[in-house]
């Protein structure tokens, strides 16, 4: 997930090929507003190709232009709503798309009018994943076997307890110390990343 920042000059709001061409910039603001309405409606009920065809006839533009614009606006609105960016951050991020100022105002209003509902829709779409509850572990050392009498083979056995809603699930994991050290290093790297200013801004915005 990208972070919008005024001084960076980078805009993560538009995926390649969407909302970046001159097609949208040359359309009337009322048409772009209609694209935005379609984008929000698709978020509510899912995409419907027939809507593109109907809107193309109504607005007298190609269905490909409508699909491209709606997909770009959907991305724009969802990413902005996820981060709950401020008015200024939204405007500064959209500036790099090269749209006229009056069109940027239309996009801003579209975002402000729908961001709370979009966040609600996105929260309902999130998968219900289990969360950490508890961890038990045991270190076993095999000192010898029939084939190798002088052998030291340590093994770490872990019992991971996960909670999903009110249900508890248990998984048994087994690994060697070298692999466990690698896992620890990856987790420490993730924790260090969470302490960076970049991640702190993201966490602050999505709360």
Tab-separated table of C-alpha atoms in Angstrom:
chain	number	residue	atom	x	y	z
A	1	UNK	CA	0.000	0.000	0.000
A	2	UNK	CA	1.437	3.343	-1.043
A	3	UNK	CA	1.471	6.478	1.037
A	4	UNK	CA	0.418	9.815	-0.403
A	5	UNK	CA	2.685	12.651	0.600
A	6	UNK	CA	2.693	16.210	-0.658
A	7	UNK	CA	6.437	16.557	-1.017
A	8	UNK	CA	7.095	13.255	-2.704
A	9	UNK	CA	5.672	14.100	-6.132
A	10	UNK	CA	4.472	10.505	-6.430
A	11	UNK	CA	0.845	9.572	-6.936
A	12	UNK	CA	-0.154	5.963	-6.145
A	13	UNK	CA	-3.798	6.716	-6.861
A	14	UNK	CA	-3.982	5.747	-10.524
A	15	UNK	CA	-2.888	2.367	-11.846
A	16	UNK	CA	-1.125	2.285	-15.216
A	17	UNK	CA	-3.537	3.054	-18.043
A	18	UNK	CA	-6.366	4.323	-15.838
A	19	UNK	CA	-7.343	7.982	-15.506
A	20	UNK	CA	-3.941	9.000	-16.855
A	21	UNK	CA	-4.842	9.703	-20.473
A	22	UNK	CA	-6.260	12.855	-21.965
A	23	UNK	CA	-9.630	11.177	-22.552
A	24	UNK	CA	-10.946	11.958	-19.075
A	25	UNK	CA	-9.377	15.416	-18.906
A	26	UNK	CA	-11.196	16.438	-22.103
A	27	UNK	CA	-14.615	15.294	-20.905
A	28	UNK	CA	-17.155	17.667	-19.287
A	29	UNK	CA	-17.172	17.704	-15.499
A	30	UNK	CA	-20.749	16.423	-15.454
A	31	UNK	CA	-19.639	13.356	-17.402
A	32	UNK	CA	-16.747	12.686	-15.014
A	33	UNK	CA	-19.154	13.085	-12.089
A	34	UNK	CA	-21.370	10.458	-13.717
A	35	UNK	CA	-18.341	8.172	-14.031
A	36	UNK	CA	-17.763	8.662	-10.321
A	37	UNK	CA	-21.371	7.741	-9.549
A	38	UNK	CA	-20.956	4.545	-11.589
A	39	UNK	CA	-17.704	3.741	-9.766
A	40	UNK	CA	-19.366	4.055	-6.344
A	41	UNK	CA	-22.324	1.998	-7.537
A	42	UNK	CA	-19.968	-0.749	-8.722
A	43	UNK	CA	-18.332	-0.772	-5.313
A	44	UNK	CA	-21.741	-1.280	-3.738
A	45	UNK	CA	-23.128	-3.916	-6.098
A	46	UNK	CA	-20.234	-5.162	-8.232
A	47	UNK	CA	-19.256	-4.454	-11.832
A	48	UNK	CA	-21.860	-4.696	-14.585
A	49	UNK	CA	-20.588	-4.474	-18.209
A	50	UNK	CA	-24.059	-3.528	-19.425
A	51	UNK	CA	-23.780	-0.274	-17.500
A	52	UNK	CA	-20.787	0.689	-19.655
A	53	UNK	CA	-22.826	0.203	-22.819
A	54	UNK	CA	-25.811	2.151	-21.504
A	55	UNK	CA	-23.639	4.990	-20.236
A	56	UNK	CA	-21.756	5.077	-23.549
A	57	UNK	CA	-24.983	5.705	-25.427
A	58	UNK	CA	-26.183	8.264	-22.886
A	59	UNK	CA	-22.922	10.219	-22.694
A	60	UNK	CA	-21.932	9.741	-26.339
A	61	UNK	CA	-18.479	8.356	-25.600
A	62	UNK	CA	-16.999	4.908	-26.213
A	63	UNK	CA	-17.653	2.121	-23.707
A	64	UNK	CA	-13.880	1.552	-23.510
A	65	UNK	CA	-13.390	5.155	-22.341
A	66	UNK	CA	-16.067	4.701	-19.691
A	67	UNK	CA	-14.617	1.426	-18.463
A	68	UNK	CA	-11.112	2.897	-18.255
A	69	UNK	CA	-12.337	5.986	-16.408
A	70	UNK	CA	-14.563	4.039	-13.999
A	71	UNK	CA	-11.781	1.582	-13.146
A	72	UNK	CA	-9.382	4.468	-12.543
A	73	UNK	CA	-11.887	6.357	-10.386
A	74	UNK	CA	-12.656	3.197	-8.429
A	75	UNK	CA	-8.960	2.773	-7.673
A	76	UNK	CA	-8.623	6.453	-6.822
A	77	UNK	CA	-11.554	6.416	-4.413
A	78	UNK	CA	-10.722	3.125	-2.707
A	79	UNK	CA	-7.037	3.919	-2.123
A	80	UNK	CA	-7.825	7.419	-0.853
A	81	UNK	CA	-10.583	6.119	1.410
A	82	UNK	CA	-8.351	3.370	2.820
A	83	UNK	CA	-5.856	6.008	3.951
A	84	UNK	CA	-8.521	8.599	4.841
A	85	UNK	CA	-6.275	11.246	3.301
A	86	UNK	CA	-6.925	14.907	3.987
A	87	UNK	CA	-8.379	17.333	1.435
A	88	UNK	CA	-4.946	18.830	0.760
A	89	UNK	CA	-3.201	15.464	0.352
A	90	UNK	CA	-5.903	14.303	-2.046
A	91	UNK	CA	-5.653	17.447	-4.190
A	92	UNK	CA	-1.857	17.369	-4.256
A	93	UNK	CA	-1.841	13.697	-5.254
A	94	UNK	CA	-4.376	14.223	-8.037
A	95	UNK	CA	-2.395	17.173	-9.418
A	96	UNK	CA	0.203	14.853	-10.938
A	97	UNK	CA	-2.512	13.335	-13.149
A	98	UNK	CA	-2.555	16.603	-15.099
A	99	UNK	CA	-6.288	17.308	-14.896
A	100	UNK	CA	-7.709	20.863	-15.002
A	101	UNK	CA	-8.324	22.554	-11.665
A	102	UNK	CA	-12.114	22.437	-11.981
A	103	UNK	CA	-11.973	18.686	-12.648
A	104	UNK	CA	-9.764	18.189	-9.595
A	105	UNK	CA	-12.471	19.923	-7.545
A	106	UNK	CA	-15.074	17.521	-8.921
A	107	UNK	CA	-12.899	14.556	-7.942
A	108	UNK	CA	-12.300	16.008	-4.478
A	109	UNK	CA	-16.017	16.456	-3.858
A	110	UNK	CA	-16.669	12.957	-5.109
A	111	UNK	CA	-14.115	11.649	-2.602
A	112	UNK	CA	-15.455	13.694	0.319
A	113	UNK	CA	-19.052	12.668	-0.371
A	114	UNK	CA	-18.314	8.941	-0.525
A	115	UNK	CA	-15.215	8.110	1.542
A	116	UNK	CA	-17.083	7.008	4.682
A	117	UNK	CA	-19.391	4.705	2.743
A	118	UNK	CA	-16.468	3.311	0.734
A	119	UNK	CA	-14.538	2.541	3.928
A	120	UNK	CA	-17.605	0.739	5.239
A	121	UNK	CA	-17.894	-1.286	2.020
A	122	UNK	CA	-14.192	-2.170	2.116
A	123	UNK	CA	-14.410	-3.256	5.763
A	124	UNK	CA	-17.244	-5.642	4.874
A	125	UNK	CA	-15.156	-7.139	2.069
A	126	UNK	CA	-12.158	-7.866	4.303
A	127	UNK	CA	-11.582	-11.598	4.900
A	128	UNK	CA	-12.316	-12.856	8.392
A	129	UNK	CA	-8.849	-14.162	9.222
A	130	UNK	CA	-7.855	-15.869	12.487
A	131	UNK	CA	-5.722	-13.912	14.940
A	132	UNK	CA	-2.928	-14.902	17.317
A	133	UNK	CA	-4.027	-16.167	20.738
A	134	UNK	CA	-1.126	-18.064	22.295
A	135	UNK	CA	2.068	-19.974	21.530
A	136	UNK	CA	3.643	-22.948	23.304
A	137	UNK	CA	6.996	-24.419	22.343
A	138	UNK	CA	9.325	-27.284	23.184
A	139	UNK	CA	12.949	-27.976	22.265
A	140	UNK	CA	13.809	-31.595	21.494
A	141	UNK	CA	17.354	-32.835	20.907
A	142	UNK	CA	18.102	-36.185	19.303
A	143	UNK	CA	21.540	-37.271	20.502
A	144	UNK	CA	21.937	-40.474	18.508
A	145	UNK	CA	20.237	-42.910	16.173
A	146	UNK	CA	20.896	-46.451	14.990
A	147	UNK	CA	22.810	-45.191	11.957
A	148	UNK	CA	24.556	-42.256	13.617
A	149	UNK	CA	25.626	-42.788	17.205
A	150	UNK	CA	27.231	-39.375	17.653
A	151	UNK	CA	24.561	-37.016	16.435
A	152	UNK	CA	22.978	-33.852	17.816
A	153	UNK	CA	19.758	-32.927	16.034
A	154	UNK	CA	17.725	-30.168	17.749
A	155	UNK	CA	14.094	-29.639	16.771
A	156	UNK	CA	11.695	-26.928	17.904
A	157	UNK	CA	8.049	-27.943	18.198
A	158	UNK	CA	5.462	-25.182	18.528
A	159	UNK	CA	1.765	-25.274	19.295
A	160	UNK	CA	0.151	-22.179	17.793
A	161	UNK	CA	-3.283	-21.196	19.113
A	162	UNK	CA	-5.384	-19.023	16.786
A	163	UNK	CA	-8.701	-17.343	17.525
A	164	UNK	CA	-11.425	-16.730	14.954
A	165	UNK	CA	-14.577	-15.149	16.341
A	166	UNK	CA	-15.165	-17.260	19.465
A	167	UNK	CA	-13.476	-20.410	18.162
A	168	UNK	CA	-9.950	-21.515	19.012
A	169	UNK	CA	-7.856	-23.490	16.532
A	170	UNK	CA	-4.537	-25.190	17.226
A	171	UNK	CA	-1.747	-25.926	14.756
A	172	UNK	CA	1.390	-27.942	15.461
A	173	UNK	CA	4.535	-26.638	13.767
A	174	UNK	CA	7.992	-28.171	13.761
A	175	UNK	CA	11.241	-26.682	12.501
A	176	UNK	CA	14.994	-26.697	12.966
A	177	UNK	CA	16.839	-23.845	14.753
A	178	UNK	CA	18.311	-22.429	11.526
A	179	UNK	CA	14.859	-21.986	9.984
A	180	UNK	CA	13.509	-20.564	13.238
A	181	UNK	CA	16.308	-17.985	13.300
A	182	UNK	CA	15.408	-16.986	9.739
A	183	UNK	CA	11.742	-16.545	10.762
A	184	UNK	CA	12.799	-14.405	13.720
A	185	UNK	CA	14.941	-12.211	11.475
A	186	UNK	CA	12.026	-11.690	9.065
A	187	UNK	CA	9.705	-10.750	11.946
A	188	UNK	CA	12.286	-8.356	13.380
A	189	UNK	CA	12.589	-6.745	9.949
A	190	UNK	CA	8.799	-6.339	9.837
A	191	UNK	CA	8.790	-4.755	13.310
A	192	UNK	CA	11.573	-2.372	12.290
A	193	UNK	CA	9.572	-1.377	9.199
A	194	UNK	CA	6.550	-0.637	11.387
A	195	UNK	CA	8.642	1.917	13.297
A	196	UNK	CA	9.496	3.955	10.198
A	197	UNK	CA	7.781	7.294	9.645
A	198	UNK	CA	6.242	5.968	6.432
A	199	UNK	CA	4.402	3.114	8.184
A	200	UNK	CA	3.440	5.278	11.134
A	201	UNK	CA	1.674	7.696	8.769
A	202	UNK	CA	-0.215	4.834	7.150
A	203	UNK	CA	-1.288	3.339	10.500
A	204	UNK	CA	-2.348	6.755	11.759
A	205	UNK	CA	-4.495	7.337	8.667
A	206	UNK	CA	-6.271	3.967	8.642
A	207	UNK	CA	-7.311	3.988	12.293
